[in-house]
Coordinates of C-alpha atoms and ligand atoms in Angstrom, one line a residue:
M1 CA 68.3 34.4 56.3
I2 CA 69.1 31.1 55.1
D3 CA 68.1 29.9 58.5
E4 CA 64.7 31.4 58.1
L5 CA 63.8 29.9 54.9
P6 CA 60.7 28.1 56.6
T7 CA 59.4 31.3 57.9
L8 CA 60.0 33.2 54.8
E9 CA 58.3 30.5 52.7
A10 CA 55.3 30.6 55.1
E11 CA 55.0 34.2 54.9
A12 CA 55.2 34.1 51.1
L13 CA 52.7 31.5 50.8
A14 CA 50.7 33.4 53.1
A15 CA 50.7 36.5 51.0
V16 CA 50.0 34.6 47.9
A17 CA 47.0 33.0 49.2
A18 CA 45.4 36.3 50.7
S19 CA 46.0 37.9 47.1
S20 CA 42.4 38.2 45.8
M21 CA 42.9 39.7 42.3
I22 CA 45.5 39.1 39.6
D23 CA 46.8 42.6 39.9
D24 CA 47.4 42.3 44.0
L25 CA 49.2 38.9 43.1
K26 CA 51.6 40.5 40.6
A27 CA 52.6 42.8 43.5
V28 CA 53.0 39.8 45.8
E29 CA 55.2 37.9 43.2
S30 CA 57.8 40.9 43.1
S31 CA 57.9 41.1 46.8
V32 CA 58.5 37.6 47.5
L33 CA 60.7 36.5 44.4
G34 CA 61.7 39.9 43.1
R35 CA 65.3 41.0 43.0
Q36 CA 65.0 42.8 46.4
A37 CA 63.0 40.0 48.2
P38 CA 64.4 38.1 51.1
L39 CA 64.4 34.8 48.9
S40 CA 66.6 36.6 46.3
L41 CA 69.0 38.4 48.8
A42 CA 69.4 34.9 50.4
K43 CA 71.3 33.8 47.2
K44 CA 74.1 36.4 47.9
E45 CA 74.5 34.9 51.7
I46 CA 75.0 31.4 50.4
A47 CA 78.3 32.5 48.9
S48 CA 79.7 33.8 52.4
L49 CA 78.6 30.3 54.0
P50 CA 81.4 27.8 55.0
A51 CA 82.0 25.5 51.9
E52 CA 80.3 22.5 53.7
R53 CA 76.9 24.1 54.1
R54 CA 76.7 25.8 50.6
K55 CA 75.4 22.9 48.8
D56 CA 72.6 22.1 51.3
A57 CA 71.6 25.7 51.6
G58 CA 71.7 26.3 47.8
L59 CA 69.2 23.4 47.3
A60 CA 66.9 24.4 50.2
L61 CA 66.6 27.8 48.7
N62 CA 66.1 26.8 45.2
E63 CA 63.3 24.3 46.5
T64 CA 61.7 27.1 48.4
R65 CA 61.8 29.4 45.4
R66 CA 60.2 26.6 43.3
R67 CA 57.4 25.9 45.7
V68 CA 56.5 29.6 46.2
G69 CA 56.6 30.2 42.2
E70 CA 54.2 27.0 41.9
A71 CA 52.0 28.5 44.6
I72 CA 51.9 31.8 42.6
D73 CA 51.1 29.9 39.3
A74 CA 48.4 28.0 40.9
R75 CA 46.9 31.3 42.4
R76 CA 47.1 33.0 39.1
E77 CA 45.0 30.4 37.5
E78 CA 42.4 30.4 40.1
L79 CA 41.9 34.1 40.1
A80 CA 41.9 34.0 36.2
G81 CA 39.1 31.4 36.5
G82 CA 37.2 33.7 39.0
E83 CA 37.5 36.7 37.0
R84 CA 36.2 35.2 34.0
S85 CA 33.3 33.8 35.6
A86 CA 32.7 37.2 37.3
Q87 CA 32.8 38.7 33.8
L88 CA 30.6 36.4 32.3
A89 CA 27.9 36.9 35.2
G90 CA 28.3 40.7 34.7
E91 CA 27.7 40.5 30.9
R92 CA 24.7 38.0 31.1
L93 CA 21.4 39.2 29.6
D94 CA 18.2 38.5 30.9
L95 CA 16.4 37.2 28.0
T96 CA 13.2 36.0 29.8
E97 CA 11.8 39.7 29.7
V98 CA 9.1 39.9 27.0
P99 CA 8.0 43.4 25.7
D100 CA 4.4 43.8 25.7
H101 CA 4.3 44.9 22.1
V102 CA 6.1 43.8 19.1
D103 CA 5.8 45.1 15.6
V104 CA 6.2 42.5 13.2
G105 CA 6.4 43.6 9.4
H106 CA 4.9 41.6 6.7
A107 CA 5.4 41.0 3.0
H108 CA 4.5 43.7 0.6
V109 CA 0.9 43.5 -1.1
V110 CA 2.5 43.0 -4.6
T111 CA 4.9 40.2 -3.1
R112 CA 2.0 38.3 -1.5
T113 CA -0.2 38.7 -4.7
W114 CA 2.8 37.6 -6.6
E115 CA 3.3 34.5 -4.5
A116 CA -0.2 33.5 -4.5
L117 CA -0.2 33.5 -8.2
E118 CA 2.7 31.3 -8.3
D119 CA 1.2 28.8 -5.7
T120 CA -1.7 28.8 -8.0
F121 CA 0.0 28.1 -11.2
V122 CA 2.3 25.4 -9.4
G123 CA -0.7 23.7 -8.2
M124 CA -1.8 23.4 -11.7
G125 CA 1.7 21.8 -12.7
F126 CA 3.6 25.0 -13.9
R127 CA 7.0 25.8 -13.0
I128 CA 8.6 29.2 -12.3
A129 CA 11.1 30.8 -14.8
E130 CA 12.9 33.8 -14.9
G131 CA 14.8 36.3 -17.1
P132 CA 16.9 39.3 -16.6
E133 CA 15.5 42.7 -16.3
V134 CA 17.9 44.4 -18.6
E135 CA 17.0 42.8 -21.9
T136 CA 18.4 42.6 -25.3
D137 CA 16.2 44.3 -28.1
W138 CA 16.3 40.7 -30.0
H139 CA 14.5 38.7 -26.8
N140 CA 12.2 41.7 -26.0
F141 CA 11.1 42.5 -29.6
D142 CA 12.6 40.6 -32.7
A143 CA 12.2 37.2 -31.3
L144 CA 8.7 38.0 -30.3
N145 CA 7.7 38.8 -34.1
I146 CA 8.3 42.5 -33.5
P147 CA 11.0 43.3 -35.9
P148 CA 12.5 47.0 -36.0
G149 CA 10.0 49.5 -37.5
H150 CA 7.0 47.3 -36.4
P151 CA 4.5 49.6 -34.8
A152 CA 4.4 47.4 -32.0
R153 CA 7.4 48.6 -30.9
D154 CA 6.0 52.3 -30.5
A155 CA 3.1 51.0 -28.2
F156 CA 5.9 50.1 -25.7
D157 CA 7.2 53.1 -24.3
T158 CA 10.7 51.5 -24.0
I159 CA 13.5 52.7 -21.6
Y160 CA 16.7 52.1 -23.4
V161 CA 19.9 51.2 -21.4
N162 CA 23.3 53.1 -22.8
H163 CA 25.2 49.6 -23.5
G164 CA 26.7 48.2 -26.6
T165 CA 25.1 49.4 -29.8
P166 CA 22.6 52.2 -29.2
G167 CA 19.1 50.5 -29.0
S168 CA 20.6 46.9 -28.4
A169 CA 19.9 46.8 -24.5
L170 CA 16.8 48.0 -22.7
L171 CA 14.7 47.4 -19.5
R172 CA 12.2 44.5 -20.4
T173 CA 8.9 46.1 -21.3
H174 CA 7.0 43.0 -20.5
T175 CA 7.7 39.3 -19.4
S176 CA 7.4 37.8 -22.8
P177 CA 11.2 37.5 -23.3
V178 CA 11.1 35.0 -20.7
Q179 CA 9.4 32.8 -23.1
I180 CA 12.0 33.0 -25.5
R181 CA 14.7 32.2 -22.9
T182 CA 13.0 29.3 -21.6
M183 CA 12.3 27.7 -25.3
L184 CA 16.1 28.5 -25.8
E185 CA 17.2 26.7 -22.6
Q186 CA 15.0 23.6 -22.4
D187 CA 13.2 21.1 -24.6
P188 CA 9.5 20.8 -24.8
P189 CA 7.2 19.9 -23.1
I190 CA 7.2 23.5 -21.4
Y191 CA 4.9 24.5 -18.6
I192 CA 6.1 27.7 -17.0
V193 CA 5.0 30.9 -15.4
A194 CA 7.5 33.9 -15.2
P195 CA 6.4 36.6 -12.7
G196 CA 8.7 39.8 -12.9
R197 CA 9.3 43.5 -12.9
V198 CA 8.9 45.3 -16.1
F199 CA 9.5 48.8 -17.0
R200 CA 7.8 51.5 -19.6
R201 CA 8.4 55.0 -20.1
D202 CA 5.2 56.2 -18.3
T203 CA 4.4 59.0 -15.9
A204 CA 3.2 57.6 -12.6
D205 CA -0.6 58.5 -12.0
A206 CA -3.3 56.6 -10.1
T207 CA -3.4 53.5 -12.6
H208 CA 0.1 53.5 -14.1
M209 CA 3.8 53.3 -12.7
P210 CA 6.8 53.2 -14.9
V211 CA 7.7 50.0 -12.9
F212 CA 5.4 47.3 -12.6
H213 CA 4.9 43.6 -12.4
Q214 CA 3.4 40.9 -14.9
I215 CA 3.3 37.2 -15.0
E216 CA 4.0 35.4 -18.2
G217 CA 2.4 31.7 -19.0
L218 CA 3.8 29.4 -21.6
V219 CA 2.9 26.2 -22.7
V220 CA 4.6 24.2 -25.3
D221 CA 3.5 20.6 -26.0
R222 CA 2.2 18.3 -28.9
E223 CA -1.2 19.1 -30.3
I224 CA -1.8 22.1 -28.0
S225 CA -4.9 24.0 -28.9
L226 CA -6.9 27.2 -28.3
A227 CA -9.3 25.0 -26.3
D228 CA -6.4 24.0 -24.1
L229 CA -5.5 27.8 -23.6
A230 CA -9.2 28.8 -22.8
G231 CA -9.6 25.6 -20.5
T232 CA -6.5 26.8 -18.6
I233 CA -7.4 30.4 -18.2
E234 CA -10.8 29.1 -16.7
A235 CA -8.9 26.6 -14.5
F236 CA -6.9 29.3 -13.3
T237 CA -9.6 31.9 -12.8
E238 CA -11.6 29.4 -10.5
A239 CA -8.5 28.4 -8.6
Y240 CA -7.1 31.9 -8.0
F241 CA -10.3 33.9 -7.7
G242 CA -12.5 31.3 -6.2
P243 CA -15.8 29.6 -7.2
G244 CA -18.4 31.7 -9.1
F245 CA -15.7 33.6 -11.1
H246 CA -15.3 32.5 -14.6
S247 CA -13.4 33.7 -17.8
R248 CA -14.1 34.5 -21.6
L249 CA -11.6 35.1 -24.4
R250 CA -12.3 38.1 -26.8
P251 CA -10.2 38.4 -30.0
N252 CA -7.4 40.7 -30.0
Y253 CA -4.1 41.3 -31.8
F254 CA -0.6 40.8 -30.5
P255 CA 2.3 40.2 -32.6
F256 CA 3.7 37.2 -30.8
T257 CA 0.4 35.0 -31.0
E258 CA -2.0 34.1 -33.7
P259 CA -4.7 33.9 -33.0
S260 CA -4.7 36.5 -30.0
A261 CA -7.1 37.3 -27.6
E262 CA -7.7 39.4 -24.6
F263 CA -9.2 37.5 -21.5
D264 CA -11.7 38.8 -19.0
I265 CA -12.7 37.6 -15.7
Q266 CA -16.6 37.5 -14.7
R267 CA -17.0 38.2 -11.0
P268 CA -20.0 36.4 -9.2
D269 CA -22.1 39.6 -9.6
G270 CA -21.9 39.2 -13.4
S271 CA -19.6 42.3 -13.9
W272 CA -16.3 41.7 -16.1
L273 CA -12.8 42.5 -15.5
E274 CA -10.1 42.8 -18.3
L275 CA -7.1 40.9 -17.3
G276 CA -4.5 40.2 -19.7
G277 CA -3.5 38.8 -23.3
C278 CA -2.9 35.4 -24.6
G279 CA -3.0 33.3 -27.9
M280 CA -1.6 30.6 -29.9
V281 CA 2.3 31.4 -29.9
H282 CA 3.1 32.5 -33.5
P283 CA 5.5 30.0 -35.4
N284 CA 8.1 32.6 -35.8
V285 CA 8.4 32.9 -32.2
L286 CA 8.6 29.1 -31.6
R287 CA 11.2 29.2 -34.3
A288 CA 13.4 32.1 -32.5
G289 CA 13.2 29.8 -29.5
G290 CA 14.6 26.9 -31.6
I291 CA 11.4 24.9 -31.6
D292 CA 9.9 23.3 -34.8
P293 CA 6.4 24.7 -35.2
E294 CA 5.6 21.6 -37.3
E295 CA 6.1 19.3 -34.4
W296 CA 5.2 21.4 -31.4
S297 CA 2.5 23.8 -30.5
A298 CA 2.0 26.4 -27.8
F299 CA -0.1 29.0 -26.2
A300 CA 0.9 32.0 -24.0
F301 CA -0.7 34.3 -21.7
G302 CA 0.5 37.4 -19.8
F303 CA -1.2 39.8 -17.3
G304 CA -0.4 42.5 -14.9
I305 CA 0.2 41.6 -11.0
D306 CA -0.2 45.1 -9.5
R307 CA -3.9 45.5 -10.5
L308 CA -4.9 42.4 -8.7
A309 CA -2.8 43.3 -5.7
Q310 CA -4.8 46.9 -5.8
M311 CA -8.2 45.2 -6.3
K312 CA -7.8 42.5 -3.4
F313 CA -6.6 45.0 -0.9
G314 CA -8.8 48.0 -2.0
I315 CA -6.1 50.5 -2.9
D316 CA -7.5 53.1 -5.0
D317 CA -4.3 54.9 -6.0
L318 CA -1.4 52.7 -7.5
R319 CA 1.2 55.2 -6.1
D320 CA 0.1 54.7 -2.6
M321 CA 1.4 50.9 -3.0
F322 CA 4.8 52.0 -4.0
S323 CA 5.4 55.2 -1.9
N324 CA 6.7 52.8 0.8
D325 CA 4.8 54.9 3.5
V326 CA 4.4 52.5 6.5
R327 CA 1.2 54.0 7.3
I328 CA -0.3 52.8 4.3
L329 CA 1.5 49.6 4.1
T330 CA 0.7 48.4 7.5
Q331 CA -2.7 48.7 6.7
F332 CA -3.1 45.7 4.3
Ligands
DAH401 N1 3.4 41.1 -23.3 C1 1.9 41.4 -23.5 C2 2.0 43.1 -23.0 O1 2.8 43.2 -22.1 C3 0.9 40.7 -22.7 C4 0.8 39.4 -23.4 C5 0.0 39.2 -24.5 C6 1.5 38.3 -23.2 C7 -0.4 38.1 -25.2 C8 1.2 37.1 -23.8 C9 0.4 37.1 -24.7 O2 2.1 36.0 -23.6 O3 0.0 35.8 -25.4 O4 1.1 43.6 -23.2

């Protein structure tokens, strides 16, 4: 066999070149370099050669085996590259195909109304503030001049949370506690609106939901007057509802403001819509927020978001807005 090394090498290299897959190549490798391969059996033959030939024969065999080994490695890399490209080609997705109809969703009507309100107030120079939905009774009531036993507490059908001292944690019944949190967090002047989710122990019907949305406004600055409040409500009315809409204040009572008012919007056809409450922030509320009422004065307002969405999109029953039935929601 030693005399046939060139032939054995040529055959081995031809077999390597002919293998077309990695698995074939493995079989070729064991048939040309494995224990039973001629190029392996040849090693034994060397021992039986005359001493003067052994060295050259050994070198020649090793060189042959090395070249065959290199050819196998090179072929393996070639095949691996090819198989990878074939796999990639097979997994390729045709993304040029465009379906003829795509259902694209949109934001919920309440979200759209909420965002439009934010945009209007931001355009007027207000910043957005936030507070937690689970509140302390102090932020929701006491700090807003509604001490324990105050009849106004009963007017809010409060949902209490089982946390800490009974009655000390609740789901906020209005966004007004954000007034307190904002005053405690930042120094005046303050110009904020706080949209948010609020909760009351109410049975759902066409005009009430136990979970609904409000937006709160608070302005704290030097020499803020009722005229500033009325002017701000009027500017908001025209900016949000459009030209031809106006506003008016009617005396009312809220514990956290003095004087307090209800504000209405007049539509271009002359009809009135009751929107929300407002007033000059009560000195007790400013003090609870860490603000000196001798130095600063403030007004606040608050109103519901859901009814605005309902009106804007012509939805008769409030429950339809929250049923999350896409057949209804996609109509708006
Ligand atoms: N928090 C009141 C409510 O939920 C609404 C309100 C009235 C907010 C007067 C105010 C305000 O900021 O000044 O009924």
